[in-house]
């Protein structure tokens, strides 16, 4: 089954404790992206990657890092989480060859930073 | 800067009626526009894409129009059902990028039986 898998789905952590949210897709997609979704603000892009070893900032990259060492994985790293990073996070992927292709989203990771 | 606006945060309609959702954009000439459905606590799911040279696109009970003069897309659900209740998002390709999408804030549709 074609899917984007995020882990963990739910996480409560404390300020300053480094964490990584993993994202993996099994569709051989070149493009992957991270969004955060907050009430009243909608989906905002954090980082995206057009292919392996190619990443770029979205609209709200501060406080986040990403890496794309393999095509299927695109982890989101919070080096020193702060309460304003409490949010619902979504990873998404898309096949480059089908531009304009549909975005496939993961089920989301709800993060709470105390 | 580029802006996408979905005029209504929420829309309540009666079962069987047609729901019409609006997406407006400014400072932008997108090559295409997409609509997604999002259920509570779930990831958005792609519904339809319409290109700038297409006036209308249909898929079952869904219809999307795209007016590049008005800079507006309308999303219609005919014969609406309670199962259509969800948040609907429009998305446009970010100018100057290759397939990078930006999203409107969404319209929450509630269909009452």
Coordinates of C-alpha atoms in Angstrom, one line a residue:
Chain A
X1 CA 0.0 0.0 0.0
X2 CA 1.3 3.4 -1.0
X3 CA 1.8 5.5 2.1
X4 CA 3.7 8.1 4.0
X5 CA 4.6 7.0 7.6
X6 CA 5.4 9.3 10.4
X7 CA 6.7 8.5 13.9
X8 CA 5.9 9.2 16.6
X9 CA 2.2 10.0 16.1
X10 CA 2.0 11.6 19.5
X11 CA 4.8 13.1 21.7
X12 CA 5.0 15.1 24.8
X13 CA 8.5 16.5 25.6
X14 CA 10.2 19.2 27.6
X15 CA 11.9 22.4 26.4
X16 CA 15.4 21.8 25.1
X17 CA 15.2 18.0 24.8
X18 CA 16.3 17.2 21.2
X19 CA 13.8 15.1 19.2
X20 CA 13.4 13.7 15.8
X21 CA 10.2 13.0 13.9
X22 CA 10.8 10.4 11.2
X23 CA 9.1 10.3 7.8
X24 CA 9.3 7.5 5.3
X25 CA 7.5 7.0 2.0
X26 CA 7.3 3.8 -0.1
X27 CA 6.4 5.4 -3.5
X28 CA 9.9 6.3 -4.7
X29 CA 8.9 10.0 -4.7
X30 CA 11.6 12.6 -5.3
X31 CA 9.8 15.4 -3.5
X32 CA 9.2 15.5 0.3
X33 CA 8.1 18.3 2.6
X34 CA 7.3 19.1 6.2
X35 CA 4.3 21.2 7.3
X36 CA 3.0 22.3 10.6
X37 CA -0.6 23.0 11.2
X38 CA -1.9 25.4 13.9
X39 CA -5.4 26.7 14.6
X40 CA -6.1 29.8 12.6
X41 CA -2.8 29.6 10.7
X42 CA -3.4 26.6 8.4
X43 CA -0.7 24.5 6.9
X44 CA 2.7 26.2 6.8
X45 CA 5.7 24.7 5.1
X46 CA 8.8 24.2 7.2
X47 CA 11.3 22.5 4.9
X48 CA 11.2 20.7 1.6
X49 CA 13.4 18.5 -0.5
X50 CA 13.4 18.1 -4.2
X51 CA 15.6 15.0 -4.1
X52 CA 18.4 13.3 -2.2
X53 CA 20.8 15.7 -0.6
X54 CA 18.7 18.7 -1.8
X55 CA 16.8 20.6 0.9
X56 CA 15.4 24.1 1.2
X57 CA 13.6 26.3 3.6
X58 CA 9.9 26.8 3.6
X59 CA 8.0 29.6 5.3
X60 CA 8.8 28.7 8.9
X61 CA 12.2 27.0 9.1
X62 CA 13.4 28.5 12.4
X63 CA 14.2 26.0 15.1
X64 CA 14.1 23.0 12.7
X65 CA 16.6 20.9 10.7
X66 CA 16.1 18.3 8.1
X67 CA 18.2 15.8 6.2
X68 CA 17.7 13.8 3.0
X69 CA 20.3 11.1 2.9
X70 CA 18.0 8.5 1.3
X71 CA 15.1 8.9 -1.1
X72 CA 12.5 7.4 1.1
X73 CA 13.3 9.2 4.4
X74 CA 13.0 12.8 5.4
X75 CA 13.4 13.3 9.2
X76 CA 12.5 16.5 11.0
X77 CA 14.9 17.4 13.8
X78 CA 14.1 19.8 16.6
X79 CA 17.5 20.5 18.2
X80 CA 16.1 22.4 21.2
X81 CA 12.3 22.4 21.2
X82 CA 10.4 25.3 22.6
X83 CA 6.7 25.6 23.5
X84 CA 6.0 27.6 20.4
X85 CA 6.8 24.4 18.4
X86 CA 3.8 22.7 19.9
X87 CA 1.9 21.8 16.8
X88 CA 0.5 19.1 14.5
X89 CA 3.2 18.1 12.0
X90 CA 2.6 16.6 8.6
X91 CA 5.1 15.0 6.2
X92 CA 4.2 14.8 2.5
X93 CA 5.6 13.5 -0.7
X94 CA 5.1 13.8 -4.4
X95 CA 6.4 12.2 -7.6
X96 CA 8.5 14.6 -9.5
X97 CA 7.6 13.1 -12.8
X98 CA 3.9 13.9 -12.4
X99 CA 4.1 17.6 -11.9
X100 CA 1.7 18.9 -11.1
X101 CA 1.2 15.8 -9.0
X102 CA -0.9 15.3 -5.9
X103 CA 0.7 15.5 -2.5
X104 CA 0.5 12.4 -0.3
X105 CA 0.4 13.2 3.4
X106 CA 1.2 11.2 6.4
X107 CA -1.2 10.8 9.3
X108 CA 0.4 13.6 11.3
X109 CA 2.5 13.9 14.5
X110 CA 1.1 15.8 17.4
X111 CA 3.9 17.3 19.4
X112 CA 3.6 19.1 22.7
X113 CA 6.5 20.9 24.2
X114 CA 6.2 21.8 27.9
Chain B
X1 CA 3.5 38.7 -1.4
X2 CA 1.4 35.8 -2.6
X3 CA -1.8 35.2 -0.7
X4 CA -4.5 32.5 -0.7
X5 CA -7.7 33.1 1.0
X6 CA -10.6 30.8 1.7
X7 CA -13.3 33.2 2.6
X8 CA -15.3 31.1 5.0
X9 CA -13.8 29.5 8.0
X10 CA -17.0 27.4 8.4
X11 CA -20.0 26.5 6.2
X12 CA -23.1 24.8 7.5
X13 CA -25.6 23.3 5.0
X14 CA -28.5 20.9 4.9
X15 CA -28.1 17.4 3.5
X16 CA -29.0 17.2 -0.2
X17 CA -28.0 20.9 -0.9
X18 CA -25.0 22.0 -2.9
X19 CA -22.1 23.3 -0.9
X20 CA -20.0 26.0 -2.6
X21 CA -16.6 26.9 -1.2
X22 CA -14.4 29.7 -2.4
X23 CA -10.7 30.1 -2.8
X24 CA -9.2 33.5 -3.8
X25 CA -5.6 34.4 -4.5
X26 CA -3.6 37.6 -5.0
X27 CA -0.2 38.5 -6.5
X28 CA -0.2 35.3 -8.2
X29 CA -0.7 33.6 -11.6
X30 CA -0.7 29.9 -10.8
X31 CA -0.5 27.2 -13.5
X32 CA -2.9 25.0 -11.5
X33 CA -4.9 24.8 -8.3
X34 CA -5.6 21.8 -6.1
X35 CA -8.3 20.9 -3.6
X36 CA -7.8 18.7 -0.6
X37 CA -10.0 17.2 2.0
X38 CA -8.9 16.9 5.7
X39 CA -10.7 15.0 8.4
X40 CA -10.0 15.9 12.1
X41 CA -6.6 14.7 13.2
X42 CA -5.8 13.2 9.8
X43 CA -3.6 14.3 6.9
X44 CA -5.1 16.1 3.9
X45 CA -6.2 13.9 1.0
X46 CA -6.0 15.1 -2.6
X47 CA -9.3 15.5 -4.4
X48 CA -9.0 17.5 -7.6
X49 CA -6.5 19.5 -9.7
X50 CA -7.5 22.1 -12.2
X51 CA -5.1 23.8 -14.6
X52 CA -5.2 27.4 -15.7
X53 CA -6.5 26.6 -19.1
X54 CA -9.4 24.6 -17.7
X55 CA -12.6 26.4 -16.8
X56 CA -14.2 23.4 -15.0
X57 CA -13.3 20.0 -13.7
X58 CA -15.7 17.3 -12.4
X59 CA -15.3 14.1 -10.3
X60 CA -18.5 12.4 -9.2
X61 CA -20.4 14.9 -7.1
X62 CA -17.5 17.3 -7.0
X63 CA -17.0 20.3 -9.4
X64 CA -14.2 22.8 -9.4
X65 CA -14.1 26.0 -11.5
X66 CA -11.1 28.2 -12.1
X67 CA -11.4 31.8 -13.1
X68 CA -8.0 33.3 -13.7
X69 CA -9.5 36.8 -14.4
X70 CA -11.2 36.9 -11.0
X71 CA -8.3 35.0 -9.4
X72 CA -10.8 32.6 -7.9
X73 CA -11.7 28.9 -7.7
X74 CA -15.1 27.6 -6.6
X75 CA -15.4 24.1 -5.2
X76 CA -18.9 22.6 -5.3
X77 CA -20.3 19.4 -3.7
X78 CA -23.7 18.5 -5.1
X79 CA -26.3 16.4 -3.2
X80 CA -24.2 16.8 -0.1
X81 CA -24.1 14.1 2.6
X82 CA -23.1 14.2 6.3
X83 CA -20.1 12.1 5.3
X84 CA -18.9 15.1 3.3
X85 CA -18.4 17.0 6.5
X86 CA -14.7 17.9 6.7
X87 CA -12.3 20.7 6.2
X88 CA -11.5 21.5 2.6
X89 CA -8.2 23.1 1.6
X90 CA -7.2 24.8 -1.6
X91 CA -3.5 24.8 -2.7
X92 CA -1.5 26.6 -5.3
X93 CA 2.0 26.1 -6.6
X94 CA 4.3 28.7 -5.0
X95 CA 5.6 31.1 -7.6
X96 CA 9.1 30.4 -8.9
X97 CA 9.2 26.9 -7.4
X98 CA 9.0 23.5 -8.9
X99 CA 5.8 22.0 -7.6
X100 CA 6.0 23.6 -4.1
X101 CA 2.5 24.1 -2.7
X102 CA 1.1 26.7 -0.4
X103 CA -2.3 26.1 1.2
X104 CA -5.2 28.2 2.2
X105 CA -6.4 27.9 5.8
X106 CA -9.4 25.8 4.9
X107 CA -13.2 25.9 5.1
X108 CA -14.8 23.6 7.6
X109 CA -18.0 22.1 6.0
X110 CA -20.7 20.7 8.2
X111 CA -23.6 18.9 6.5
X112 CA -26.6 18.4 8.7
X113 CA -29.0 15.5 8.2

